[in-house]
XYZ file of N, CA, C and O in Angstrom:
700
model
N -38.324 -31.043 29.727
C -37.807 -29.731 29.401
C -38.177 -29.334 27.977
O -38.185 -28.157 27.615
N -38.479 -30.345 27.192
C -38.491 -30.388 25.759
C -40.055 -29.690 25.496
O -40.311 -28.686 24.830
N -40.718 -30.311 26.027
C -42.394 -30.348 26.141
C -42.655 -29.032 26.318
O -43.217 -28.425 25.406
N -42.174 -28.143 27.916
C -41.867 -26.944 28.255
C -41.605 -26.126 27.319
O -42.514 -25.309 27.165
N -40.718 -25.999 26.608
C -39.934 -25.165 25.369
C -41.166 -24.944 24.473
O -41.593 -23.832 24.162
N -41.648 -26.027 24.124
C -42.700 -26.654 23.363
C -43.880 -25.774 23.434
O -44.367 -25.093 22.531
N -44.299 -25.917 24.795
C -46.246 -25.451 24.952
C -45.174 -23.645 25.656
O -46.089 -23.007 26.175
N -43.905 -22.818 25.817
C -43.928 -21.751 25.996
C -43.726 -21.207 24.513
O -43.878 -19.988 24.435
N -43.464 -21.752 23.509
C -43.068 -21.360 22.113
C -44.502 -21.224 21.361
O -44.755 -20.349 20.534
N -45.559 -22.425 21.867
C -46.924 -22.281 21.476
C -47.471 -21.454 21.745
O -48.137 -20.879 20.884
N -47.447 -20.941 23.243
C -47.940 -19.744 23.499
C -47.665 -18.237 22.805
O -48.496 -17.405 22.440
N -46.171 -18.187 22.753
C -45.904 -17.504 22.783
C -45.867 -16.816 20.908
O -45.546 -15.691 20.525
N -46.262 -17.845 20.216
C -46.966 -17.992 18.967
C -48.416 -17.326 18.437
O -48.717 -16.654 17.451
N -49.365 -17.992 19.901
C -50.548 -17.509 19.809
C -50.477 -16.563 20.222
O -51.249 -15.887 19.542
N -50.009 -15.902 21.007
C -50.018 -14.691 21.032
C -49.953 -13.607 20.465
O -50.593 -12.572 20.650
N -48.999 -13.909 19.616
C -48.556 -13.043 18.511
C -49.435 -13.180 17.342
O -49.707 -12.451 16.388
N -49.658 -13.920 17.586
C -51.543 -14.256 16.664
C -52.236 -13.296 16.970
O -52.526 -12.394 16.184
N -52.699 -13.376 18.499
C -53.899 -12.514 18.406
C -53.686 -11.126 18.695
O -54.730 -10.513 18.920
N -52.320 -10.267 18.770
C -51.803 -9.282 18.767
C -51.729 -8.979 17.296
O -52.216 -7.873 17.060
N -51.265 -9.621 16.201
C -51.553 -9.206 14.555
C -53.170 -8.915 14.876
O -53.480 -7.771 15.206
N -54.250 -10.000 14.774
C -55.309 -9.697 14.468
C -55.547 -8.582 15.043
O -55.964 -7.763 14.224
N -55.436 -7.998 16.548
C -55.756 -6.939 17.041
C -55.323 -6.166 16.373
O -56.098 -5.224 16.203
N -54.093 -6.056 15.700
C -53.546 -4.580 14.886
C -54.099 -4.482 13.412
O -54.096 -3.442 12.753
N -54.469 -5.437 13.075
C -55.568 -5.820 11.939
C -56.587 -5.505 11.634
O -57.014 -5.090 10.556
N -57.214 -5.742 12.893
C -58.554 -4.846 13.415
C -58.645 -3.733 13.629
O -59.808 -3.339 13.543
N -57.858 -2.915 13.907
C -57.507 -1.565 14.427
C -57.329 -0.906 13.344
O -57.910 0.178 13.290
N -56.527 -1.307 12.206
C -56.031 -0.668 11.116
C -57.079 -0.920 10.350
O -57.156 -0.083 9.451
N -58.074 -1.861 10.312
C -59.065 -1.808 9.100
C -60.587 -0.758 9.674
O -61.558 -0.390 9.012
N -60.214 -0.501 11.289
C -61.088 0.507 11.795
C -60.759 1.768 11.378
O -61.677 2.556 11.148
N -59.614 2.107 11.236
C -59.271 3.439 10.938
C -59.158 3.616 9.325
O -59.295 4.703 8.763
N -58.869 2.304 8.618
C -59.176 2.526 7.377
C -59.840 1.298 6.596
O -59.191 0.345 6.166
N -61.211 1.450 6.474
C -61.592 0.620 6.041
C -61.002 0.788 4.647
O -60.509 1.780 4.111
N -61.275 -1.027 4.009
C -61.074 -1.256 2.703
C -62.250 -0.425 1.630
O -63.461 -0.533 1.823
N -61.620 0.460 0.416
C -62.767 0.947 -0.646
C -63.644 -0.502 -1.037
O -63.310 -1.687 -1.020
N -64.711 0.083 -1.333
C -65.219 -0.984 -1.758
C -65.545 -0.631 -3.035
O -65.715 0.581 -3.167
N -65.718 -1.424 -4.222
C -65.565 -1.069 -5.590
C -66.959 -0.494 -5.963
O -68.003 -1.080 -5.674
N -66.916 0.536 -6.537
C -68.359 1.345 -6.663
C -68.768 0.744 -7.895
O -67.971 0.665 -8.830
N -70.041 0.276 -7.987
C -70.602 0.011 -8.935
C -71.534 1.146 -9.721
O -71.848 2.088 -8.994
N -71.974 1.202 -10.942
C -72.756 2.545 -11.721
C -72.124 3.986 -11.078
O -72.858 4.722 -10.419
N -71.141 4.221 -11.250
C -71.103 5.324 -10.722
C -71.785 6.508 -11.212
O -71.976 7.523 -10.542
N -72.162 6.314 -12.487
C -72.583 7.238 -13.387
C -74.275 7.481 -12.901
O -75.109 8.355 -13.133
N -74.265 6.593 -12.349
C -76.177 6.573 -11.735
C -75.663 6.929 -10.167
O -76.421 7.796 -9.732
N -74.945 6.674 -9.462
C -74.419 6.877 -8.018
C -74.775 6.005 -7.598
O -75.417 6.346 -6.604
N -74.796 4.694 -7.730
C -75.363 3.522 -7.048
C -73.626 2.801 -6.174
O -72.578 2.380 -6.664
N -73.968 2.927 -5.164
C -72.600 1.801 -4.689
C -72.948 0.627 -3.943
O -73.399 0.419 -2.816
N -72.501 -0.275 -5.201
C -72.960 -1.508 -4.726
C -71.906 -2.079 -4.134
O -70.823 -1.811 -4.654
N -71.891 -3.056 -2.845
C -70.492 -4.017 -2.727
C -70.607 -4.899 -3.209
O -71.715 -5.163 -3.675
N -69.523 -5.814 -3.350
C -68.848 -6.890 -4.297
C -70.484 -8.242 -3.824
O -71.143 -8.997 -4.538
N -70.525 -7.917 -2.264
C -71.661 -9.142 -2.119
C -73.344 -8.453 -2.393
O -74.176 -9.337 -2.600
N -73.710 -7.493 -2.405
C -74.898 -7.051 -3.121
C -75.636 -8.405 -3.823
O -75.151 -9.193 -4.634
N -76.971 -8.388 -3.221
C -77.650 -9.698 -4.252
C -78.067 -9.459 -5.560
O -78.310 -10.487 -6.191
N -78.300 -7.868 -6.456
C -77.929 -7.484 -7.508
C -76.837 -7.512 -8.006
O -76.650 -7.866 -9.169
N -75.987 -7.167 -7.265
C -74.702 -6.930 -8.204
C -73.848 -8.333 -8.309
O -72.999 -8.574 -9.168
N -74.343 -9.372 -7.039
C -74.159 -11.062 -6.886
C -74.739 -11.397 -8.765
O -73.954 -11.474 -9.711
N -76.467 -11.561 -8.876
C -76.969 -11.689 -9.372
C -76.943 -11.077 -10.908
O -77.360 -11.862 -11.760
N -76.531 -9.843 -11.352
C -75.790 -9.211 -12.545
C -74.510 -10.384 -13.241
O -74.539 -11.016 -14.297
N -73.342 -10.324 -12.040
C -72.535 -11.220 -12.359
C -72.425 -12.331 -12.647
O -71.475 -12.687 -13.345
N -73.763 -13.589 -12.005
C -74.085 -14.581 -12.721
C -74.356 -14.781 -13.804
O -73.950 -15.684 -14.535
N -75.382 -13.599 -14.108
C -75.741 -13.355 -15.422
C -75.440 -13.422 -16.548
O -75.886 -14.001 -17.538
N -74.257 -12.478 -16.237
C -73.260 -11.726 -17.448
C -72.024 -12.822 -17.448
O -71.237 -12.615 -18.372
N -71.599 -14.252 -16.374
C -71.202 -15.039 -16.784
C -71.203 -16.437 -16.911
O -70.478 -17.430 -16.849
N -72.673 -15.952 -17.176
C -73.478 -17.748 -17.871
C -73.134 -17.809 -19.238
O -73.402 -16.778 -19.856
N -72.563 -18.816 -19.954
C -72.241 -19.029 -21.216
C -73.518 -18.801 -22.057
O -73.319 -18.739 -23.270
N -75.065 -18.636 -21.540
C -75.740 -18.506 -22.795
C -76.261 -17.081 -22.585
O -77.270 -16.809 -23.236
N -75.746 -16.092 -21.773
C -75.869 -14.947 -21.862
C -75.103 -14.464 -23.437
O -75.590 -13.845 -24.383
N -73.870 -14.980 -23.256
C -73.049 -14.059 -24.670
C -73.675 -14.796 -25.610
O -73.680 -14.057 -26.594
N -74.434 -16.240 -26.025
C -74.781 -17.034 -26.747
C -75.691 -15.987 -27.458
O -75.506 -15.433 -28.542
N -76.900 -15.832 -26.420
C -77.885 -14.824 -26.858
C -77.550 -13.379 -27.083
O -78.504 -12.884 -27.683
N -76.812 -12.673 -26.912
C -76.274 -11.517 -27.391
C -75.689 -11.863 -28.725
O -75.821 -11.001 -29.594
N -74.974 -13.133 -29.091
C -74.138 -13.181 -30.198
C -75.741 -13.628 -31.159
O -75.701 -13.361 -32.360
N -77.059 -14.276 -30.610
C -77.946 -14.582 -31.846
C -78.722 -13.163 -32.226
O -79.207 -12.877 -33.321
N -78.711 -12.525 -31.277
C -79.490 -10.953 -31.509
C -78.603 -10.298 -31.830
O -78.987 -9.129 -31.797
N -77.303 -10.378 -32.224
C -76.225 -9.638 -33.141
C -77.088 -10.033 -34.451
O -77.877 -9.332 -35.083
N -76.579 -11.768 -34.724
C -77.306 -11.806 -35.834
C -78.460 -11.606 -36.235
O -78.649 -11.358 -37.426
N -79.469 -11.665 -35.363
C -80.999 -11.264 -35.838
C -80.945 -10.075 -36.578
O -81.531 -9.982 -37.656
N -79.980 -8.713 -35.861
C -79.771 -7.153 -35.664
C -79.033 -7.192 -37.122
O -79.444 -6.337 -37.907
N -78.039 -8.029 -37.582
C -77.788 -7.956 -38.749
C -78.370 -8.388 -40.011
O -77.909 -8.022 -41.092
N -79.352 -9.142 -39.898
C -80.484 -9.856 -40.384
C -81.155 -8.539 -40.945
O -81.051 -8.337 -42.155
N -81.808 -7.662 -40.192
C -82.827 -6.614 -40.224
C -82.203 -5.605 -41.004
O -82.749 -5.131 -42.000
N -80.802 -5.167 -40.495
C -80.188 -4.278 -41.221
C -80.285 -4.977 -42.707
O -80.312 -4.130 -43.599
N -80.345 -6.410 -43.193
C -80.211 -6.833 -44.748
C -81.643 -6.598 -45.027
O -82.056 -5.615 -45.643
N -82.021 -7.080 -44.782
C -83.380 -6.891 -45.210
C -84.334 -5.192 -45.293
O -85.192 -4.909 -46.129
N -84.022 -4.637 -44.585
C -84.413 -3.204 -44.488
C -84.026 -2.091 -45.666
O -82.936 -1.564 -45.888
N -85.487 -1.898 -46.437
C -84.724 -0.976 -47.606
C -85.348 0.461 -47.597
O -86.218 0.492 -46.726
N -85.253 1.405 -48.105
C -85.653 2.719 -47.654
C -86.752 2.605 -48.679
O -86.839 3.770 -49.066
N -87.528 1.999 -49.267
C -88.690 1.581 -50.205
C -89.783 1.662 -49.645
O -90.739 2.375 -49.949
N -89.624 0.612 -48.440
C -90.767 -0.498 -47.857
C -91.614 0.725 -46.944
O -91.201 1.415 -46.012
N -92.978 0.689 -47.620
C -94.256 2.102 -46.817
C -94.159 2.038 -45.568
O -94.005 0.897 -45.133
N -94.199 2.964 -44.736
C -94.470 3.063 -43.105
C -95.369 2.186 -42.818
O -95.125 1.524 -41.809
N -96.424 1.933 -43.419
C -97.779 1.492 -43.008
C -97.498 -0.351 -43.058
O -98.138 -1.180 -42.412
N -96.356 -0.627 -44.023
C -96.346 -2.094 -44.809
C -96.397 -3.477 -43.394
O -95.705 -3.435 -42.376
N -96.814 -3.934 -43.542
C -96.132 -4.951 -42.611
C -94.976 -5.587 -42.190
O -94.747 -6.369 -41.267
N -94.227 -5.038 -43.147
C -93.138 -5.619 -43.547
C -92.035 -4.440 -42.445
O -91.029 -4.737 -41.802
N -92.639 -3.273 -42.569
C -91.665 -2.413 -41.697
C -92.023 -2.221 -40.462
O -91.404 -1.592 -39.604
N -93.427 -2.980 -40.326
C -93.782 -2.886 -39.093
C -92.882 -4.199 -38.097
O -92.334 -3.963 -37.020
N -92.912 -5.253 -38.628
C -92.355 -6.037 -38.503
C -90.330 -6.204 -37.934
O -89.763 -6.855 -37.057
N -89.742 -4.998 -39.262
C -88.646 -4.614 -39.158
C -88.635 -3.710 -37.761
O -87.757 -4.016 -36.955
N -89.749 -2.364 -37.320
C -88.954 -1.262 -36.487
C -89.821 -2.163 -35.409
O -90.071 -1.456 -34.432
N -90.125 -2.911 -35.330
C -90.509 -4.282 -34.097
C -89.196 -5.219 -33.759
O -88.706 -5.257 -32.630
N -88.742 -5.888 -34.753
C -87.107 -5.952 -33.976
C -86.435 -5.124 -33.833
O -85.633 -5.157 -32.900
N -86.463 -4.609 -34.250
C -85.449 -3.560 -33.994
C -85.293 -3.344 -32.710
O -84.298 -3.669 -32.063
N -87.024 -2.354 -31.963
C -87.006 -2.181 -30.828
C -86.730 -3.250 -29.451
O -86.157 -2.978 -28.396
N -87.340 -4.508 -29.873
C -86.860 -5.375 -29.365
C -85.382 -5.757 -28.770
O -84.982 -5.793 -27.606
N -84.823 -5.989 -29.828
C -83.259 -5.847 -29.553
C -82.284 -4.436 -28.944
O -81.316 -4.208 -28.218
N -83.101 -3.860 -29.633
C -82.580 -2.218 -28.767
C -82.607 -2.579 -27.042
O -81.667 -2.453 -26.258
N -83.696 -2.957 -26.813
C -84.297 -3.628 -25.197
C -83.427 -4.495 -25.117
O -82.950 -4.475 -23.982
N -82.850 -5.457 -25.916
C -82.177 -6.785 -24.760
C -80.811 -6.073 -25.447
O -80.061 -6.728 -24.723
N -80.125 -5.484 -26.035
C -78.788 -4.642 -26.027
C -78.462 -3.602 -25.154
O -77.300 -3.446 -24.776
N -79.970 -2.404 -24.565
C -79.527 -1.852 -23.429
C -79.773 -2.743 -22.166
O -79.383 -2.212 -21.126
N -80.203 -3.691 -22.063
C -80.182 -4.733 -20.724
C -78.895 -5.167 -20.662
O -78.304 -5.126 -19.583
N -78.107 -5.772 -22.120
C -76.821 -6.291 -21.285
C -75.873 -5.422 -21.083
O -74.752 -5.832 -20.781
N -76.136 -4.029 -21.211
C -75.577 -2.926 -21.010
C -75.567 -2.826 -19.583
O -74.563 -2.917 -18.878
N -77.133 -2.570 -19.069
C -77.178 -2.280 -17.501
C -76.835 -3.864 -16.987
O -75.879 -3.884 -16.212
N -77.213 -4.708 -17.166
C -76.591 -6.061 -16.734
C -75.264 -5.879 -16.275
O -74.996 -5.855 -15.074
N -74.087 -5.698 -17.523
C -72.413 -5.331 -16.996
C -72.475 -3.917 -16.596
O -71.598 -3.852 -15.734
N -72.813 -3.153 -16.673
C -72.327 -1.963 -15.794
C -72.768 -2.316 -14.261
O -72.144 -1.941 -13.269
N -73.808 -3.007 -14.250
C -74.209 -3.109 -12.758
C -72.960 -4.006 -12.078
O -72.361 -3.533 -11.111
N -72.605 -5.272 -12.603
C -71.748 -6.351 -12.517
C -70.078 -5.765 -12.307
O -69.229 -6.125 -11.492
N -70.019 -4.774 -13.344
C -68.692 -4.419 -13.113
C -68.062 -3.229 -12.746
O -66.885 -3.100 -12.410
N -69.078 -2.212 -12.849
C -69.307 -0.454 -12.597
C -68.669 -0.094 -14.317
O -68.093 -0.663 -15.244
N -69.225 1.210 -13.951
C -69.031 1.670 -15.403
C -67.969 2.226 -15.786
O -67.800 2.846 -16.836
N -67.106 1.994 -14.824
C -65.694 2.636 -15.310
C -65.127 0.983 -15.762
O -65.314 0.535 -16.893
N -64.638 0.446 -15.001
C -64.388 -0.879 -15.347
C -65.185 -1.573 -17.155
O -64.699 -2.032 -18.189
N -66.282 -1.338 -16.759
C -66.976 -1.587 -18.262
C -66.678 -1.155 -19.684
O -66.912 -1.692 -20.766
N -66.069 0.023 -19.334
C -65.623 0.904 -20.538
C -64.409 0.741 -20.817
O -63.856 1.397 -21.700
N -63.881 -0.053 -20.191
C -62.414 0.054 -20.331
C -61.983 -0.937 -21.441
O -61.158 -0.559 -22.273
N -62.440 -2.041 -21.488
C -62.636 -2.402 -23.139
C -63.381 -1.931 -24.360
O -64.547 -1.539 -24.405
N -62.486 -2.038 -25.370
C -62.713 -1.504 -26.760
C -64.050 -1.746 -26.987
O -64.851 -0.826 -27.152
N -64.378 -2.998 -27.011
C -65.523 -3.663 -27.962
C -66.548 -3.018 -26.851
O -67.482 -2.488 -27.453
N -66.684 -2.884 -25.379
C -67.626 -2.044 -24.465
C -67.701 -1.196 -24.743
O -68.723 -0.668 -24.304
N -66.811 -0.260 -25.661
C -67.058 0.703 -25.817
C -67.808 1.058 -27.071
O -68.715 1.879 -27.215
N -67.162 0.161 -28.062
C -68.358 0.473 -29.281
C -69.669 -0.599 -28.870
O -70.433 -0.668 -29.832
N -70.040 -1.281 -27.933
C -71.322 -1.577 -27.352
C -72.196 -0.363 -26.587
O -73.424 -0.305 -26.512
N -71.181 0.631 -26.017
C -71.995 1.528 -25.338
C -72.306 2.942 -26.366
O -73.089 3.810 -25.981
N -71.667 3.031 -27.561
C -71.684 3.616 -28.390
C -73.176 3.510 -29.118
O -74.109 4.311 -29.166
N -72.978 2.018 -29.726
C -74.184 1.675 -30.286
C -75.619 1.836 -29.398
O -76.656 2.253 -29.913
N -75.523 1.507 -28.233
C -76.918 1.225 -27.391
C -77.322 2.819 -27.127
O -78.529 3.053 -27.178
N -76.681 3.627 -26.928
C -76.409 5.084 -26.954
C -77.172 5.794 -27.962
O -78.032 6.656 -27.778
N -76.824 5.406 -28.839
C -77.296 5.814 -30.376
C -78.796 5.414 -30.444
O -79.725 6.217 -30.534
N -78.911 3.968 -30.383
C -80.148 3.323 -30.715
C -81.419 3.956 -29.394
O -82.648 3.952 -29.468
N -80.607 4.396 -28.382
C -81.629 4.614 -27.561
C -82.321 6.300 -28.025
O -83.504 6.635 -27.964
N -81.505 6.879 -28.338
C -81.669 8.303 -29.023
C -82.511 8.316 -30.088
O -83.421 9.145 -30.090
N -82.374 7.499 -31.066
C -82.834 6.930 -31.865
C -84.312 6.509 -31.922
O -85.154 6.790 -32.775
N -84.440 5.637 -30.612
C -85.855 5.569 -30.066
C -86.663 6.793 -29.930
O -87.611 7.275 -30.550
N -85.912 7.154 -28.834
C -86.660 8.223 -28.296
C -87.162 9.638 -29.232
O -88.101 10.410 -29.041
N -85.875 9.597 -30.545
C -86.068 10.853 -31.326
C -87.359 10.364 -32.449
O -88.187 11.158 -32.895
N -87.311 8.904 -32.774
C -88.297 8.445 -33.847
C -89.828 8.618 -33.203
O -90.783 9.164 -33.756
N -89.795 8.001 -31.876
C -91.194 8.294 -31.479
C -91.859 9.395 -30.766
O -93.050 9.559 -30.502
N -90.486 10.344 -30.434
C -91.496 11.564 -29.450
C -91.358 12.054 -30.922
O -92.324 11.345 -31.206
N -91.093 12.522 -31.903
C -91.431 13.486 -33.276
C -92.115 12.974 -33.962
O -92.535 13.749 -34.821
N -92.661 11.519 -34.089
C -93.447 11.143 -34.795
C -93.258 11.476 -36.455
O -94.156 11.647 -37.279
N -91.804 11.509 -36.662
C -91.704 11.339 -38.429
C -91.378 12.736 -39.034
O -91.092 12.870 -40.224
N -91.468 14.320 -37.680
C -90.691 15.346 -38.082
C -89.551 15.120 -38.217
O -89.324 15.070 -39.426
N -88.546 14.924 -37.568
C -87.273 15.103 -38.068
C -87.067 13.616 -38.691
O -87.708 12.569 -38.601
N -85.724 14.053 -39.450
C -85.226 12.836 -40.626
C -84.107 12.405 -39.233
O -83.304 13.219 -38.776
N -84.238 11.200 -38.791
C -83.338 10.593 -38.011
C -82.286 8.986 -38.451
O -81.651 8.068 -37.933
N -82.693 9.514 -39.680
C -81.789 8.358 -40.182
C -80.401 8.468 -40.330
O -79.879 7.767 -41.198
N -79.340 9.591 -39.305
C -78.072 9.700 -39.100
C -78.003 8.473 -37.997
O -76.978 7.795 -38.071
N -78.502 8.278 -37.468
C -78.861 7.688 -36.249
C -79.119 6.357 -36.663
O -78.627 5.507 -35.920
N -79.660 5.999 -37.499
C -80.021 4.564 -38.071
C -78.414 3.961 -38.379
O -77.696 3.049 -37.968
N -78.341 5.166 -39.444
C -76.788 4.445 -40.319
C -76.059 3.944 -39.013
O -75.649 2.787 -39.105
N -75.826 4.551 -37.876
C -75.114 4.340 -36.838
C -75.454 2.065 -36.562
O -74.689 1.156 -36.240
N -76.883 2.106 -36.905
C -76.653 0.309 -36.598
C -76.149 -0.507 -37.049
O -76.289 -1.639 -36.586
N -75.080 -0.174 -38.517
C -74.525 -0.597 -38.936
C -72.836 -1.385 -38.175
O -72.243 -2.404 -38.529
N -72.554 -0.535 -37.228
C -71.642 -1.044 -36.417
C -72.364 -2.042 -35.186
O -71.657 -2.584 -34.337
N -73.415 -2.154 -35.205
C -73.716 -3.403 -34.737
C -73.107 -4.990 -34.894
O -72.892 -5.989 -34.208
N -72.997 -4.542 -36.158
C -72.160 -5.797 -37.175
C -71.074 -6.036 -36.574
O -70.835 -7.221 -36.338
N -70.228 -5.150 -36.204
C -68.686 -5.036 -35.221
C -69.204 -5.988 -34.396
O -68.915 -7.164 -34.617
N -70.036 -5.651 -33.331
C -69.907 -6.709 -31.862
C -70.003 -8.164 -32.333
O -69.864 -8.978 -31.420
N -70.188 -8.622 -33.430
C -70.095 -10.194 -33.394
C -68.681 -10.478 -34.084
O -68.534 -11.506 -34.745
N -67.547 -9.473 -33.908
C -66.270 -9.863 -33.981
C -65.755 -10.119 -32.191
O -64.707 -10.693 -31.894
N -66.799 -9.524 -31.110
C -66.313 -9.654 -30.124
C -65.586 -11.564 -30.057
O -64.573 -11.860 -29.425
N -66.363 -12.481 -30.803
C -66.296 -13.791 -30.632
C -64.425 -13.843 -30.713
O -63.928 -14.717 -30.003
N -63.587 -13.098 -31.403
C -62.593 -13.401 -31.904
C -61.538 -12.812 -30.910
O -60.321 -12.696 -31.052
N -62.435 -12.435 -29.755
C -60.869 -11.918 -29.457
C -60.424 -12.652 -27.857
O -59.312 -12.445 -27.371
């Protein structure tokens, strides 16, 4: 009688098993789950398993990703010491300087698109220090683009002073 009780209580268990899942199923038909939009600002919607947006997130949390962002802080602050409003266009010396520069401009807007891809760009911005990262890369990219399509008409050194808060992101270490 015991056994009985037993395998009708089992049943009557599984059942109710596969009556949840059915209403489970039903309810995630009529409403699927959002899935977290990635770049929205580009319109890209990536899902969470995307082999980019998989692959972004490895990226952005391999310990020598921030390693190398924190040595091209310092390189970036390096250049800013050394850089004086003296040194001839032509010198080697400034050729040398607006050569890192651009360089790092390139691997600062990469770990830009790196985490926005990884986390979408609302999410990204939502910290401080992302934000004076997207500030700076912002600037420097303007910066680019205004130094070399004018070729030396306009004075764009409002835009320079701006790399000075570069210096900020290697307080990111502290927080």
């Amino acid at each position: 009688a015991v056994s009985s009780e037993a395998a009708k209580l089992f049943k009557d268990a599984a059942h109710l098993q596969q009556e949840h899942e059915l209403h489970r199923e039903m309810s995630l038909d009529a409403n699927p789950p959002k899935q977290l939009r990635s770049c929205w600002c580009i319109d890209l919607h990536l899902p969470r398993d995307n082999l980019i947006r998989r692959a972004a997130v490895a990226i952005m949390e391999h310990p020598l990703f921030d390693n190398l962002i924190l040595l091209c802080i310092f390189l970036s602050s390096c250049s800013l010491a050394i850089d004086r409003p003296y040194i001839g266009d032509d010198s080697p010396e400034r050729t040398t300087i607006e050569t890192a520069n651009f360089v790092l401009n390139v691997i600062f807007l990469a770990e830009f698109v790196v985490k926005v891809v990884a986390l979408n760009f609302r999410e990204y911005i939502k910290s401080g220090w992302n934000k004076i990262d997207f500030l700076i890369v912002v600037t420097s990219v303007v910066d680019e683009i205004l130094a070399r399509s004018l070729n030396g008409e306009v004075d764009v050194t409002a835009f320079r002073v701006l790399r000075i808060f570069r210096i900020l992101r290697a307080f990111r270490i502290f927080k």
